[in-house]
Amino acid sequence: MAEMGRELNWDDEITKDSSFVELPPGDYDFTIDHYERSRSKGSDRMPSCNMAIVYFNIRTQDGQETQIREYYILHENLEWKLSELFCGVGLKKKGETLRMNWPALPGLTGRAKVSLEPDRNDPSKKFNHIEKIYPKEDTGSKPAYKAGVF
């Protein structure tokens, strides 16, 4: 489980500023930082389902870093998005069946198309969004050895 940090007191000193970096729309390399297991609330179009929250670290050409959080609802209607994620990091090939291996994701890399989307409730606020993850190019070699990952 992720470290939750501590509650602040009313008179505590604070120093951290926002680390949000507004990325210009375009293609970026990413590294998956971590994922969390969660559950979606459901909607009129989708029942409540298991959901993964995946954290992507993005580094721009000029060295700025930011993190994008994306939600992956585990439902058959969104299976294409799950396939896109696992293909994008090289764990799945297009057209193949794959048993999702979530613990293998942290540290894996890929490339994605990033857009800047307005907030649904407040259009003056904008958020980085991973619009598409490109399939990982097959280099013909086996994936690099990674300790503790099978």
PDB file of C-alpha atoms in Angstrom:
ATOM      1  CA  MET A   1       0.000   0.000   0.000  1.00  0.00           C
ATOM      2  CA  ALA A   2       1.231   3.498  -0.804  1.00  0.00           C
ATOM      3  CA  GLU A   3       2.521   5.750   1.977  1.00  0.00           C
ATOM      4  CA  MET A   4      -0.325   8.053   2.985  1.00  0.00           C
ATOM      5  CA  GLY A   5       1.746  10.772   4.660  1.00  0.00           C
ATOM      6  CA  ARG A   6       0.649  12.629   7.748  1.00  0.00           C
ATOM      7  CA  GLU A   7      -2.144  14.962   8.652  1.00  0.00           C
ATOM      8  CA  LEU A   8      -1.141  18.615   9.041  1.00  0.00           C
ATOM      9  CA  ASN A   9      -1.973  20.643  12.117  1.00  0.00           C
ATOM     10  CA  TRP A  10      -3.709  24.011  11.737  1.00  0.00           C
ATOM     11  CA  ASP A  11      -0.523  25.903  12.557  1.00  0.00           C
ATOM     12  CA  ASP A  12       2.030  23.678  10.708  1.00  0.00           C
ATOM     13  CA  GLU A  13       4.502  25.276   8.305  1.00  0.00           C
ATOM     14  CA  ILE A  14       4.133  24.420   4.626  1.00  0.00           C
ATOM     15  CA  THR A  15       6.625  24.729   1.743  1.00  0.00           C
ATOM     16  CA  LYS A  16       5.582  22.444  -1.138  1.00  0.00           C
ATOM     17  CA  ASP A  17       4.158  24.130  -4.226  1.00  0.00           C
ATOM     18  CA  SER A  18       2.157  22.480  -6.987  1.00  0.00           C
ATOM     19  CA  SER A  19       4.285  20.184  -9.120  1.00  0.00           C
ATOM     20  CA  PHE A  20       1.782  20.123 -11.989  1.00  0.00           C
ATOM     21  CA  VAL A  21       3.395  20.591 -15.388  1.00  0.00           C
ATOM     22  CA  GLU A  22       0.994  21.454 -18.206  1.00  0.00           C
ATOM     23  CA  LEU A  23       2.282  19.382 -21.113  1.00  0.00           C
ATOM     24  CA  PRO A  24       1.738  20.635 -24.638  1.00  0.00           C
ATOM     25  CA  PRO A  25      -0.260  18.013 -26.562  1.00  0.00           C
ATOM     26  CA  GLY A  26       2.034  15.532 -28.285  1.00  0.00           C
ATOM     27  CA  ASP A  27       3.912  12.257 -28.014  1.00  0.00           C
ATOM     28  CA  TYR A  28       5.974  11.498 -24.896  1.00  0.00           C
ATOM     29  CA  ASP A  29       8.001   8.628 -23.469  1.00  0.00           C
ATOM     30  CA  PHE A  30       6.735   7.333 -20.133  1.00  0.00           C
ATOM     31  CA  THR A  31       7.769   5.050 -17.292  1.00  0.00           C
ATOM     32  CA  ILE A  32       5.109   3.441 -15.145  1.00  0.00           C
ATOM     33  CA  ASP A  33       5.740   4.482 -11.552  1.00  0.00           C
ATOM     34  CA  HIS A  34       3.155   2.318  -9.797  1.00  0.00           C
ATOM     35  CA  TYR A  35      -0.467   1.233  -9.825  1.00  0.00           C
ATOM     36  CA  GLU A  36      -3.188   0.970  -7.207  1.00  0.00           C
ATOM     37  CA  ARG A  37      -6.120  -1.402  -7.030  1.00  0.00           C
ATOM     38  CA  SER A  38      -9.429   0.373  -6.624  1.00  0.00           C
ATOM     39  CA  ARG A  39     -13.090   0.092  -7.532  1.00  0.00           C
ATOM     40  CA  SER A  40     -15.135   2.283  -9.844  1.00  0.00           C
ATOM     41  CA  LYS A  41     -18.433   3.628  -8.551  1.00  0.00           C
ATOM     42  CA  GLY A  42     -20.236   2.720 -11.748  1.00  0.00           C
ATOM     43  CA  SER A  43     -22.559   4.879 -13.802  1.00  0.00           C
ATOM     44  CA  ASP A  44     -25.698   4.610 -15.884  1.00  0.00           C
ATOM     45  CA  ARG A  45     -23.564   3.005 -18.642  1.00  0.00           C
ATOM     46  CA  MET A  46     -21.210   0.860 -16.546  1.00  0.00           C
ATOM     47  CA  PRO A  47     -21.648  -1.235 -13.388  1.00  0.00           C
ATOM     48  CA  SER A  48     -19.340  -0.867 -10.406  1.00  0.00           C
ATOM     49  CA  CYS A  49     -16.138  -2.762 -11.307  1.00  0.00           C
ATOM     50  CA  ASN A  50     -12.578  -3.396 -10.256  1.00  0.00           C
ATOM     51  CA  MET A  51     -10.352  -0.574 -11.415  1.00  0.00           C
ATOM     52  CA  ALA A  52      -6.607   0.018 -11.645  1.00  0.00           C
ATOM     53  CA  ILE A  53      -5.168   3.494 -11.198  1.00  0.00           C
ATOM     54  CA  VAL A  54      -1.888   3.641 -13.120  1.00  0.00           C
ATOM     55  CA  TYR A  55       0.666   6.400 -12.527  1.00  0.00           C
ATOM     56  CA  PHE A  56       2.783   7.367 -15.546  1.00  0.00           C
ATOM     57  CA  ASN A  57       5.970   9.439 -15.127  1.00  0.00           C
ATOM     58  CA  ILE A  58       6.567  11.724 -18.111  1.00  0.00           C
ATOM     59  CA  ARG A  59       9.791  13.624 -18.810  1.00  0.00           C
ATOM     60  CA  THR A  60       9.779  16.398 -21.385  1.00  0.00           C
ATOM     61  CA  GLN A  61      12.606  17.202 -23.794  1.00  0.00           C
ATOM     62  CA  ASP A  62      13.660  20.097 -21.558  1.00  0.00           C
ATOM     63  CA  GLY A  63      13.865  17.880 -18.461  1.00  0.00           C
ATOM     64  CA  GLN A  64      10.598  18.766 -16.739  1.00  0.00           C
ATOM     65  CA  GLU A  65       8.893  15.843 -15.012  1.00  0.00           C
ATOM     66  CA  THR A  66       5.254  15.262 -14.254  1.00  0.00           C
ATOM     67  CA  GLN A  67       2.994  12.377 -13.396  1.00  0.00           C
ATOM     68  CA  ILE A  68      -0.257  11.453 -15.116  1.00  0.00           C
ATOM     69  CA  ARG A  69      -2.826   9.277 -13.387  1.00  0.00           C
ATOM     70  CA  GLU A  70      -5.054   7.137 -15.611  1.00  0.00           C
ATOM     71  CA  TYR A  71      -7.969   4.903 -14.659  1.00  0.00           C
ATOM     72  CA  TYR A  72      -8.400   1.421 -16.139  1.00  0.00           C
ATOM     73  CA  ILE A  73     -11.833  -0.067 -15.441  1.00  0.00           C
ATOM     74  CA  LEU A  74     -11.766  -3.867 -15.585  1.00  0.00           C
ATOM     75  CA  HIS A  75     -14.862  -4.426 -17.717  1.00  0.00           C
ATOM     76  CA  GLU A  76     -15.233  -6.222 -21.043  1.00  0.00           C
ATOM     77  CA  ASN A  77     -16.437  -3.023 -22.754  1.00  0.00           C
ATOM     78  CA  LEU A  78     -13.065  -1.422 -21.943  1.00  0.00           C
ATOM     79  CA  GLU A  79     -10.903  -4.462 -22.670  1.00  0.00           C
ATOM     80  CA  TRP A  80      -9.410  -2.590 -25.654  1.00  0.00           C
ATOM     81  CA  LYS A  81      -7.950   0.023 -23.269  1.00  0.00           C
ATOM     82  CA  LEU A  82      -6.416  -2.696 -21.078  1.00  0.00           C
ATOM     83  CA  SER A  83      -4.907  -4.327 -24.183  1.00  0.00           C
ATOM     84  CA  GLU A  84      -3.529  -0.960 -25.293  1.00  0.00           C
ATOM     85  CA  LEU A  85      -1.770  -0.555 -21.923  1.00  0.00           C
ATOM     86  CA  PHE A  86      -0.214  -4.031 -21.888  1.00  0.00           C
ATOM     87  CA  CYS A  87       0.763  -3.825 -25.591  1.00  0.00           C
ATOM     88  CA  GLY A  88       2.294  -0.406 -24.970  1.00  0.00           C
ATOM     89  CA  VAL A  89       4.753  -1.756 -22.406  1.00  0.00           C
ATOM     90  CA  GLY A  90       5.556  -4.923 -24.339  1.00  0.00           C
ATOM     91  CA  LEU A  91       3.725  -7.477 -22.171  1.00  0.00           C
ATOM     92  CA  LYS A  92       1.132  -8.305 -24.842  1.00  0.00           C
ATOM     93  CA  LYS A  93       1.194  -8.570 -28.606  1.00  0.00           C
ATOM     94  CA  LYS A  94      -1.765  -7.477 -30.695  1.00  0.00           C
ATOM     95  CA  GLY A  95      -4.201 -10.333 -31.226  1.00  0.00           C
ATOM     96  CA  GLU A  96      -2.747 -12.492 -28.452  1.00  0.00           C
ATOM     97  CA  THR A  97      -4.488 -13.493 -25.232  1.00  0.00           C
ATOM     98  CA  LEU A  98      -2.846 -12.289 -22.034  1.00  0.00           C
ATOM     99  CA  ARG A  99      -3.460 -12.842 -18.335  1.00  0.00           C
ATOM    100  CA  MET A 100      -3.032  -9.335 -16.920  1.00  0.00           C
ATOM    101  CA  ASN A 101       0.078  -9.115 -14.729  1.00  0.00           C
ATOM    102  CA  TRP A 102      -0.310  -5.840 -12.835  1.00  0.00           C
ATOM    103  CA  PRO A 103       2.745  -6.285 -10.561  1.00  0.00           C
ATOM    104  CA  ALA A 104       4.956  -6.403 -13.693  1.00  0.00           C
ATOM    105  CA  LEU A 105       3.989  -2.844 -14.740  1.00  0.00           C
ATOM    106  CA  PRO A 106       6.119  -0.623 -12.437  1.00  0.00           C
ATOM    107  CA  GLY A 107       9.345   0.362 -14.182  1.00  0.00           C
ATOM    108  CA  LEU A 108       8.155  -0.541 -17.682  1.00  0.00           C
ATOM    109  CA  THR A 109       8.387   2.084 -20.410  1.00  0.00           C
ATOM    110  CA  GLY A 110       6.489   3.073 -23.515  1.00  0.00           C
ATOM    111  CA  ARG A 111       5.312   5.988 -25.628  1.00  0.00           C
ATOM    112  CA  ALA A 112       1.967   7.752 -25.506  1.00  0.00           C
ATOM    113  CA  LYS A 113      -0.006  10.558 -27.097  1.00  0.00           C
ATOM    114  CA  VAL A 114      -0.798  13.102 -24.385  1.00  0.00           C
ATOM    115  CA  SER A 115      -3.574  15.687 -24.600  1.00  0.00           C
ATOM    116  CA  LEU A 116      -4.646  18.541 -22.355  1.00  0.00           C
ATOM    117  CA  GLU A 117      -8.279  18.109 -21.310  1.00  0.00           C
ATOM    118  CA  PRO A 118     -10.572  20.529 -19.470  1.00  0.00           C
ATOM    119  CA  ASP A 119     -12.040  19.457 -16.135  1.00  0.00           C
ATOM    120  CA  ARG A 120     -15.667  18.292 -16.428  1.00  0.00           C
ATOM    121  CA  ASN A 121     -16.831  20.503 -13.563  1.00  0.00           C
ATOM    122  CA  ASP A 122     -14.548  23.502 -14.118  1.00  0.00           C
ATOM    123  CA  PRO A 123     -13.435  23.996 -17.749  1.00  0.00           C
ATOM    124  CA  SER A 124     -10.938  26.673 -16.657  1.00  0.00           C
ATOM    125  CA  LYS A 125      -8.849  23.875 -15.098  1.00  0.00           C
ATOM    126  CA  LYS A 126      -6.963  21.553 -17.445  1.00  0.00           C
ATOM    127  CA  PHE A 127      -5.381  18.157 -16.898  1.00  0.00           C
ATOM    128  CA  ASN A 128      -2.858  16.064 -18.799  1.00  0.00           C
ATOM    129  CA  HIS A 129      -4.490  12.945 -20.200  1.00  0.00           C
ATOM    130  CA  ILE A 130      -3.048   9.900 -21.937  1.00  0.00           C
ATOM    131  CA  GLU A 131      -5.116   9.755 -25.090  1.00  0.00           C
ATOM    132  CA  LYS A 132      -3.399   6.751 -26.681  1.00  0.00           C
ATOM    133  CA  ILE A 133      -0.574   4.361 -25.843  1.00  0.00           C
ATOM    134  CA  TYR A 134       1.431   3.191 -28.825  1.00  0.00           C
ATOM    135  CA  PRO A 135       2.285  -0.510 -29.175  1.00  0.00           C
ATOM    136  CA  LYS A 136       5.796  -1.331 -28.013  1.00  0.00           C
ATOM    137  CA  GLU A 137       7.985  -2.128 -30.993  1.00  0.00           C
ATOM    138  CA  ASP A 138       9.072  -5.751 -31.088  1.00  0.00           C
ATOM    139  CA  THR A 139      12.850  -5.808 -31.152  1.00  0.00           C
ATOM    140  CA  GLY A 140      12.925  -9.578 -31.620  1.00  0.00           C
ATOM    141  CA  SER A 141      14.702 -10.100 -28.325  1.00  0.00           C
ATOM    142  CA  LYS A 142      13.477 -11.307 -24.971  1.00  0.00           C
ATOM    143  CA  PRO A 143      12.546  -8.690 -22.348  1.00  0.00           C
ATOM    144  CA  ALA A 144      15.397  -7.649 -20.083  1.00  0.00           C
ATOM    145  CA  TYR A 145      15.786  -9.575 -16.831  1.00  0.00           C
ATOM    146  CA  LYS A 146      14.072  -7.827 -13.935  1.00  0.00           C
ATOM    147  CA  ALA A 147      14.702  -9.141 -10.431  1.00  0.00           C
ATOM    148  CA  GLY A 148      11.607 -10.368  -8.631  1.00  0.00           C
ATOM    149  CA  VAL A 149       9.375 -10.346 -11.716  1.00  0.00           C
ATOM    150  CA  PHE A 150       8.298 -13.610 -13.291  1.00  0.00           C
TER     151      PHE A 150
END
